[in-house]
PDB file of C-alpha atoms in Angstrom:
ATOM      1  CA  MET Q 448    -148.021 339.206  69.274  1.00 44.00           C
ATOM      2  CA  THR Q 449    -149.848 338.910  65.972  1.00 57.00           C
ATOM      3  CA  THR Q 450    -151.668 342.240  65.783  1.00 75.00           C
ATOM      4  CA  VAL Q 451    -149.368 345.153  64.918  1.00 93.00           C
ATOM      5  CA  ILE Q 452    -150.567 348.731  65.374  1.00 97.00           C
ATOM      6  CA  LYS Q 453    -148.598 350.963  63.027  1.00 97.00           C
ATOM      7  CA  GLY Q 454    -148.217 354.606  63.992  1.00 98.00           C
ATOM      8  CA  ILE Q 455    -146.307 357.767  63.188  1.00 98.00           C
ATOM      9  CA  SER Q 456    -145.540 360.772  65.354  1.00 97.00           C
ATOM     10  CA  SER Q 457    -143.462 363.931  65.463  1.00 90.00           C
ATOM     11  CA  MET Q 458    -140.146 363.937  67.321  1.00 87.00           C
ATOM     12  CA  ALA Q 459    -141.490 365.980  70.237  1.00 87.00           C
ATOM     13  CA  THR Q 460    -143.355 362.976  71.661  1.00 93.00           C
ATOM     14  CA  ARG Q 461    -140.853 360.277  70.648  1.00 92.00           C
ATOM     15  CA  LEU Q 462    -139.500 359.338  74.078  1.00 93.00           C
ATOM     16  CA  LEU Q 463    -142.853 359.574  75.810  1.00 96.00           C
ATOM     17  CA  LEU Q 464    -144.547 357.389  73.212  1.00 97.00           C
ATOM     18  CA  ALA Q 465    -141.762 354.804  73.444  1.00 96.00           C
ATOM     19  CA  GLU Q 466    -142.423 354.523  77.179  1.00 97.00           C
ATOM     20  CA  LEU Q 467    -146.197 354.391  76.800  1.00 98.00           C
ATOM     21  CA  VAL Q 468    -146.018 351.887  73.954  1.00 97.00           C
ATOM     22  CA  ALA Q 469    -143.853 349.584  76.074  1.00 97.00           C
ATOM     23  CA  GLY Q 470    -146.417 349.694  78.887  1.00 97.00           C
ATOM     24  CA  PHE Q 471    -149.313 349.053  76.547  1.00 97.00           C
ATOM     25  CA  GLN Q 472    -147.598 346.129  74.820  1.00 96.00           C
ATOM     26  CA  GLN Q 473    -146.833 344.497  78.137  1.00 95.00           C
ATOM     27  CA  ARG Q 474    -150.427 344.609  79.302  1.00 93.00           C
ATOM     28  CA  SER Q 475    -152.253 344.016  76.019  1.00 93.00           C
ATOM     29  CA  GLY Q 476    -150.145 341.500  74.107  1.00 92.00           C
ATOM     30  CA  LEU Q 477    -150.456 343.752  71.054  1.00 94.00           C
ATOM     31  CA  ARG Q 478    -147.424 345.089  69.209  1.00 95.00           C
ATOM     32  CA  VAL Q 479    -147.058 348.753  68.342  1.00 97.00           C
ATOM     33  CA  ASP Q 480    -144.640 349.985  65.681  1.00 97.00           C
ATOM     34  CA  MET Q 481    -144.361 353.764  66.162  1.00 97.00           C
ATOM     35  CA  ALA Q 482    -142.133 355.773  63.802  1.00 96.00           C
ATOM     36  CA  SER Q 483    -141.051 359.251  64.933  1.00 94.00           C
ATOM     37  CA  VAL Q 484    -139.958 361.821  62.348  1.00 91.00           C
ATOM     38  CA  GLY Q 485    -140.213 365.566  61.847  1.00 84.00           C
ATOM     39  CA  GLY Q 486    -143.816 366.693  62.212  1.00 87.00           C
ATOM     40  CA  VAL Q 487    -143.951 368.196  58.724  1.00 87.00           C
ATOM     41  CA  ASP Q 488    -142.636 364.969  57.208  1.00 91.00           C
ATOM     42  CA  ALA Q 489    -145.080 362.874  59.244  1.00 95.00           C
ATOM     43  CA  ALA Q 490    -148.055 364.856  57.949  1.00 96.00           C
ATOM     44  CA  LYS Q 491    -146.768 364.589  54.367  1.00 96.00           C
ATOM     45  CA  ARG Q 492    -146.468 360.808  54.642  1.00 97.00           C
ATOM     46  CA  VAL Q 493    -150.037 360.525  55.898  1.00 97.00           C
ATOM     47  CA  GLN Q 494    -151.264 362.854  53.150  1.00 97.00           C
ATOM     48  CA  ALA Q 495    -149.426 360.773  50.561  1.00 97.00           C
ATOM     49  CA  GLY Q 496    -151.503 357.748  51.542  1.00 95.00           C
ATOM     50  CA  GLU Q 497    -148.948 355.749  53.513  1.00 96.00           C
ATOM     51  CA  THR Q 498    -150.758 353.212  55.683  1.00 94.00           C
ATOM     52  CA  PHE Q 499    -150.906 353.874  59.417  1.00 97.00           C
ATOM     53  CA  ASP Q 500    -153.314 352.987  62.190  1.00 97.00           C
ATOM     54  CA  VAL Q 501    -152.644 355.953  64.461  1.00 98.00           C
ATOM     55  CA  VAL Q 502    -151.108 359.390  64.002  1.00 98.00           C
ATOM     56  CA  VAL Q 503    -149.755 361.571  66.850  1.00 98.00           C
ATOM     57  CA  LEU Q 504    -149.074 365.207  65.950  1.00 97.00           C
ATOM     58  CA  ALA Q 505    -149.864 368.725  67.099  1.00 94.00           C
ATOM     59  CA  SER Q 506    -153.627 369.131  67.415  1.00 96.00           C
ATOM     60  CA  ASP Q 507    -153.915 371.558  64.493  1.00 95.00           C
ATOM     61  CA  ALA Q 508    -152.155 369.064  62.215  1.00 96.00           C
ATOM     62  CA  ILE Q 509    -154.486 366.299  63.410  1.00 98.00           C
ATOM     63  CA  ASP Q 510    -157.489 368.518  62.644  1.00 98.00           C
ATOM     64  CA  LYS Q 511    -156.202 369.251  59.130  1.00 98.00           C
ATOM     65  CA  LEU Q 512    -155.616 365.561  58.400  1.00 98.00           C
ATOM     66  CA  THR Q 513    -159.100 364.779  59.702  1.00 98.00           C
ATOM     67  CA  ALA Q 514    -160.691 367.474  57.544  1.00 98.00           C
ATOM     68  CA  ALA Q 515    -158.846 366.056  54.525  1.00 98.00           C
ATOM     69  CA  GLY Q 516    -160.256 362.593  55.234  1.00 98.00           C
ATOM     70  CA  HIS Q 517    -157.012 360.906  56.313  1.00 98.00           C
ATOM     71  CA  LEU Q 518    -158.154 360.438  59.928  1.00 98.00           C
ATOM     72  CA  ARG Q 519    -161.538 359.311  61.220  1.00 98.00           C
ATOM     73  CA  ALA Q 520    -163.888 362.103  62.219  1.00 98.00           C
ATOM     74  CA  GLY Q 521    -164.343 362.258  65.980  1.00 96.00           C
ATOM     75  CA  SER Q 522    -161.305 360.092  66.712  1.00 97.00           C
ATOM     76  CA  ARG Q 523    -159.016 362.871  68.020  1.00 98.00           C
ATOM     77  CA  VAL Q 524    -157.684 362.280  71.539  1.00 98.00           C
ATOM     78  CA  ASP Q 525    -155.643 365.040  73.214  1.00 98.00           C
ATOM     79  CA  LEU Q 526    -152.660 363.446  74.973  1.00 98.00           C
ATOM     80  CA  VAL Q 527    -150.306 366.106  76.343  1.00 98.00           C
ATOM     81  CA  ARG Q 528    -149.726 369.830  76.643  1.00 96.00           C
ATOM     82  CA  SER Q 529    -146.154 370.827  75.856  1.00 94.00           C
ATOM     83  CA  GLY Q 530    -144.317 374.116  76.404  1.00 95.00           C
ATOM     84  CA  VAL Q 531    -141.163 375.638  74.938  1.00 96.00           C
ATOM     85  CA  ALA Q 532    -137.886 376.021  76.848  1.00 97.00           C
ATOM     86  CA  VAL Q 533    -134.647 377.834  76.083  1.00 98.00           C
ATOM     87  CA  ALA Q 534    -131.180 376.263  75.984  1.00 98.00           C
ATOM     88  CA  VAL Q 535    -127.547 377.273  75.606  1.00 98.00           C
ATOM     89  CA  GLN Q 536    -124.421 375.160  75.220  1.00 98.00           C
ATOM     90  CA  ALA Q 537    -123.191 373.633  78.473  1.00 98.00           C
ATOM     91  CA  GLY Q 538    -120.737 375.990  80.145  1.00 97.00           C
ATOM     92  CA  ALA Q 539    -121.855 379.030  78.144  1.00 97.00           C
ATOM     93  CA  ALA Q 540    -123.122 382.245  79.691  1.00 97.00           C
ATOM     94  CA  ARG Q 541    -126.703 381.995  80.927  1.00 98.00           C
ATOM     95  CA  PRO Q 542    -128.782 384.929  79.725  1.00 98.00           C
ATOM     96  CA  ASP Q 543    -131.790 386.096  81.735  1.00 98.00           C
ATOM     97  CA  ILE Q 544    -135.099 384.755  80.377  1.00 98.00           C
ATOM     98  CA  SER Q 545    -137.280 385.614  83.367  1.00 97.00           C
ATOM     99  CA  SER Q 546    -139.522 388.066  81.504  1.00 98.00           C
ATOM    100  CA  GLU Q 547    -140.657 388.922  77.996  1.00 98.00           C
ATOM    101  CA  ASP Q 548    -138.279 391.888  77.883  1.00 98.00           C
ATOM    102  CA  ALA Q 549    -135.408 389.699  79.077  1.00 98.00           C
ATOM    103  CA  VAL Q 550    -136.036 387.080  76.378  1.00 98.00           C
ATOM    104  CA  ARG Q 551    -136.215 389.808  73.727  1.00 98.00           C
ATOM    105  CA  ALA Q 552    -132.885 391.208  74.932  1.00 98.00           C
ATOM    106  CA  ALA Q 553    -131.331 387.721  74.922  1.00 98.00           C
ATOM    107  CA  VAL Q 554    -132.495 387.105  71.359  1.00 98.00           C
ATOM    108  CA  LEU Q 555    -131.121 390.462  70.180  1.00 98.00           C
ATOM    109  CA  ALA Q 556    -127.772 389.763  71.882  1.00 97.00           C
ATOM    110  CA  ALA Q 557    -127.354 386.206  70.576  1.00 98.00           C
ATOM    111  CA  ARG Q 558    -124.994 385.577  67.672  1.00 97.00           C
ATOM    112  CA  SER Q 559    -127.288 382.810  66.428  1.00 98.00           C
ATOM    113  CA  ILE Q 560    -130.807 381.596  67.245  1.00 98.00           C
ATOM    114  CA  SER Q 561    -132.629 378.405  66.343  1.00 97.00           C
ATOM    115  CA  TYR Q 562    -136.139 377.026  66.618  1.00 93.00           C
ATOM    116  CA  SER Q 563    -137.951 374.048  65.144  1.00 86.00           C
ATOM    117  CA  THR Q 564    -139.924 373.680  61.943  1.00 79.00           C
ATOM    118  CA  GLY Q 565    -142.951 372.632  64.019  1.00 77.00           C
ATOM    119  CA  PRO Q 566    -145.790 374.699  65.500  1.00 80.00           C
ATOM    120  CA  SER Q 567    -143.601 376.166  68.237  1.00 86.00           C
ATOM    121  CA  GLY Q 568    -141.203 377.520  65.618  1.00 88.00           C
ATOM    122  CA  VAL Q 569    -144.062 379.106  63.687  1.00 89.00           C
ATOM    123  CA  ALA Q 570    -145.291 380.761  66.877  1.00 93.00           C
ATOM    124  CA  LEU Q 571    -141.814 382.059  67.731  1.00 95.00           C
ATOM    125  CA  ALA Q 572    -141.390 383.533  64.258  1.00 95.00           C
ATOM    126  CA  LYS Q 573    -144.666 385.410  64.768  1.00 96.00           C
ATOM    127  CA  LEU Q 574    -143.462 386.568  68.196  1.00 97.00           C
ATOM    128  CA  PHE Q 575    -140.278 388.008  66.665  1.00 97.00           C
ATOM    129  CA  GLU Q 576    -142.412 389.791  64.088  1.00 97.00           C
ATOM    130  CA  ARG Q 577    -144.613 391.232  66.830  1.00 97.00           C
ATOM    131  CA  TRP Q 578    -141.512 392.458  68.625  1.00 98.00           C
ATOM    132  CA  GLY Q 579    -140.400 394.162  65.398  1.00 97.00           C
ATOM    133  CA  ILE Q 580    -137.043 392.356  65.309  1.00 98.00           C
ATOM    134  CA  ALA Q 581    -137.664 389.663  62.688  1.00 97.00           C
ATOM    135  CA  ALA Q 582    -135.821 391.479  59.904  1.00 96.00           C
ATOM    136  CA  SER Q 583    -132.835 392.431  62.054  1.00 96.00           C
ATOM    137  CA  ILE Q 584    -132.213 388.882  63.312  1.00 97.00           C
ATOM    138  CA  GLN Q 585    -133.090 387.006  60.114  1.00 96.00           C
ATOM    139  CA  SER Q 586    -129.457 386.452  59.132  1.00 97.00           C
ATOM    140  CA  ARG Q 587    -128.727 384.936  62.568  1.00 97.00           C
ATOM    141  CA  ILE Q 588    -131.525 382.366  62.530  1.00 96.00           C
ATOM    142  CA  VAL Q 589    -130.368 378.786  61.966  1.00 95.00           C
ATOM    143  CA  GLN Q 590    -133.322 376.606  61.032  1.00 87.00           C
ATOM    144  CA  ALA Q 591    -133.022 373.082  62.398  1.00 85.00           C
ATOM    145  CA  PRO Q 592    -133.740 370.519  59.661  1.00 80.00           C
ATOM    146  CA  PRO Q 593    -136.916 368.456  60.209  1.00 72.00           C
ATOM    147  CA  GLY Q 594    -136.257 365.681  62.696  1.00 71.00           C
ATOM    148  CA  VAL Q 595    -133.037 367.277  64.022  1.00 83.00           C
ATOM    149  CA  PRO Q 596    -133.359 368.600  67.584  1.00 89.00           C
ATOM    150  CA  VAL Q 597    -132.515 372.266  68.043  1.00 95.00           C
ATOM    151  CA  GLY Q 598    -130.642 371.182  71.168  1.00 96.00           C
ATOM    152  CA  ALA Q 599    -128.243 369.116  69.050  1.00 96.00           C
ATOM    153  CA  LEU Q 600    -127.190 372.267  67.196  1.00 97.00           C
ATOM    154  CA  VAL Q 601    -126.787 374.068  70.525  1.00 98.00           C
ATOM    155  CA  ALA Q 602    -124.701 371.216  71.975  1.00 97.00           C
ATOM    156  CA  ARG Q 603    -122.342 371.319  68.976  1.00 96.00           C
ATOM    157  CA  GLY Q 604    -121.886 375.075  69.332  1.00 96.00           C
ATOM    158  CA  GLU Q 605    -123.558 375.778  65.992  1.00 96.00           C
ATOM    159  CA  VAL Q 606    -126.288 377.804  67.695  1.00 97.00           C
ATOM    160  CA  GLU Q 607    -125.956 380.098  70.716  1.00 98.00           C
ATOM    161  CA  LEU Q 608    -129.610 380.267  71.795  1.00 98.00           C
ATOM    162  CA  GLY Q 609    -132.073 377.453  71.097  1.00 98.00           C
ATOM    163  CA  PHE Q 610    -135.839 377.313  71.531  1.00 97.00           C
ATOM    164  CA  GLN Q 611    -137.694 373.993  71.470  1.00 93.00           C
ATOM    165  CA  GLN Q 612    -140.222 371.829  73.257  1.00 90.00           C
ATOM    166  CA  LEU Q 613    -138.871 371.011  76.717  1.00 93.00           C
ATOM    167  CA  SER Q 614    -139.493 367.317  76.012  1.00 90.00           C
ATOM    168  CA  GLU Q 615    -136.973 367.439  73.153  1.00 89.00           C
ATOM    169  CA  LEU Q 616    -134.324 369.277  75.159  1.00 93.00           C
ATOM    170  CA  LEU Q 617    -134.443 367.173  78.345  1.00 92.00           C
ATOM    171  CA  PRO Q 618    -132.677 364.031  77.042  1.00 91.00           C
ATOM    172  CA  LEU Q 619    -129.781 365.861  75.359  1.00 94.00           C
ATOM    173  CA  ASP Q 620    -126.234 366.135  76.701  1.00 96.00           C
ATOM    174  CA  GLY Q 621    -124.056 369.160  76.133  1.00 98.00           C
ATOM    175  CA  ILE Q 622    -126.685 371.822  76.806  1.00 98.00           C
ATOM    176  CA  THR Q 623    -127.957 373.853  79.738  1.00 98.00           C
ATOM    177  CA  ILE Q 624    -131.718 374.355  79.860  1.00 98.00           C
ATOM    178  CA  LEU Q 625    -132.329 377.890  81.111  1.00 98.00           C
ATOM    179  CA  GLY Q 626    -135.980 377.152  81.792  1.00 97.00           C
ATOM    180  CA  PRO Q 627    -139.356 377.552  80.140  1.00 97.00           C
ATOM    181  CA  LEU Q 628    -140.397 380.709  78.355  1.00 97.00           C
ATOM    182  CA  PRO Q 629    -142.120 383.126  80.752  1.00 97.00           C
ATOM    183  CA  PRO Q 630    -145.922 382.783  80.891  1.00 96.00           C
ATOM    184  CA  ALA Q 631    -146.571 385.969  78.890  1.00 96.00           C
ATOM    185  CA  ILE Q 632    -144.939 384.485  75.787  1.00 97.00           C
ATOM    186  CA  GLN Q 633    -145.061 380.748  76.455  1.00 97.00           C
ATOM    187  CA  VAL Q 634    -145.882 378.695  73.365  1.00 93.00           C
ATOM    188  CA  THR Q 635    -148.048 375.732  74.329  1.00 94.00           C
ATOM    189  CA  THR Q 636    -148.714 372.916  71.890  1.00 93.00           C
ATOM    190  CA  ILE Q 637    -151.308 370.218  72.448  1.00 96.00           C
ATOM    191  CA  PHE Q 638    -150.247 366.903  70.954  1.00 97.00           C
ATOM    192  CA  SER Q 639    -153.140 364.718  69.906  1.00 98.00           C
ATOM    193  CA  ALA Q 640    -153.745 361.342  68.312  1.00 98.00           C
ATOM    194  CA  GLY Q 641    -156.153 360.323  65.599  1.00 98.00           C
ATOM    195  CA  VAL Q 642    -157.236 356.998  64.123  1.00 98.00           C
ATOM    196  CA  ALA Q 643    -156.334 356.634  60.461  1.00 97.00           C
ATOM    197  CA  THR Q 644    -159.212 356.256  58.046  1.00 97.00           C
ATOM    198  CA  ASN Q 645    -157.555 353.249  56.403  1.00 92.00           C
ATOM    199  CA  SER Q 646    -156.887 351.427  59.697  1.00 95.00           C
ATOM    200  CA  VAL Q 647    -158.399 347.941  59.742  1.00 92.00           C
ATOM    201  CA  GLN Q 648    -158.087 347.635  63.527  1.00 94.00           C
ATOM    202  CA  PRO Q 649    -159.667 350.759  65.024  1.00 94.00           C
ATOM    203  CA  ASP Q 650    -160.667 348.941  68.213  1.00 94.00           C
ATOM    204  CA  ALA Q 651    -157.049 348.068  68.976  1.00 95.00           C
ATOM    205  CA  VAL Q 652    -156.027 351.666  68.297  1.00 97.00           C
ATOM    206  CA  ARG Q 653    -158.714 352.972  70.637  1.00 96.00           C
ATOM    207  CA  ALA Q 654    -157.470 350.621  73.358  1.00 96.00           C
ATOM    208  CA  LEU Q 655    -153.985 352.064  72.862  1.00 97.00           C
ATOM    209  CA  LEU Q 656    -155.278 355.641  73.051  1.00 98.00           C
ATOM    210  CA  ASP Q 657    -157.350 354.865  76.145  1.00 97.00           C
ATOM    211  CA  TYR Q 658    -154.176 353.661  77.848  1.00 98.00           C
ATOM    212  CA  MET Q 659    -152.164 356.680  76.654  1.00 98.00           C
ATOM    213  CA  ASN Q 660    -154.811 358.999  78.084  1.00 96.00           C
ATOM    214  CA  SER Q 661    -155.315 357.175  81.394  1.00 97.00           C
ATOM    215  CA  PRO Q 662    -154.446 358.691  84.803  1.00 96.00           C
ATOM    216  CA  GLU Q 663    -151.851 355.982  85.449  1.00 95.00           C
ATOM    217  CA  VAL Q 664    -149.487 357.426  82.809  1.00 97.00           C
ATOM    218  CA  ALA Q 665    -149.783 361.050  83.983  1.00 98.00           C
ATOM    219  CA  GLU Q 666    -146.485 360.963  85.867  1.00 97.00           C
ATOM    220  CA  ALA Q 667    -144.678 359.535  82.857  1.00 96.00           C
ATOM    221  CA  LYS Q 668    -145.890 362.525  80.848  1.00 97.00           C
ATOM    222  CA  ARG Q 669    -144.658 364.992  83.475  1.00 96.00           C
ATOM    223  CA  ALA Q 670    -141.281 363.244  83.656  1.00 95.00           C
ATOM    224  CA  GLN Q 671    -140.885 363.892  79.934  1.00 94.00           C
ATOM    225  CA  GLY Q 672    -141.509 367.624  80.350  1.00 93.00           C
ATOM    226  CA  MET Q 673    -145.176 367.538  79.346  1.00 96.00           C
ATOM    227  CA  ASP Q 674    -148.496 367.890  81.161  1.00 96.00           C
ATOM    228  CA  PRO Q 675    -151.549 365.633  80.830  1.00 96.00           C
ATOM    229  CA  VAL Q 676    -154.440 367.318  79.052  1.00 92.00           C
TER     230      VAL Q 676
END
């Protein structure tokens, strides 16, 4: 393996990308080095001019990096659609989250709440504002540091009620996943890939993205709590 495709992604797609990268390497003979960090940090590293071939982030972040000239125009490929789920510590009481009103009641009753610094967290903050409870729960919100899963805080008992992408909650021990947010308030993020402007091997990157978007990996995406786009 002489050609190395260097990429960066947010944590939400870390496990899925590891699986897809392994499959691609086996069939192509190309090596892929994919770093996964907090989405905000990933975007900052790309903006700072760090060299990558491919970037996998929420679609709005990909669009902003493209508009700023860091990613090639027209190179965006939508990979997965990802929803938010709710978790409590294993063995803890399981609040009802079957409706919007039930989730609102659970949030108001929780001693502490956490959500990510990514797009789902931004959307949840807006939801709490729309409900008119943002000010009253502000002191109970524990913001997970970039790159630290909300579920890890829940598992350690530092947070009573955690909201995060299902894909980031699934692999964690010590938590109970109550289920996805109800459809009326579900926060769906599309994760997309883009080819870096400074990549010297765009053809290899496109081969990788073609594989990552092929029907044969659809089940792998579902197994990681995401849906093919």
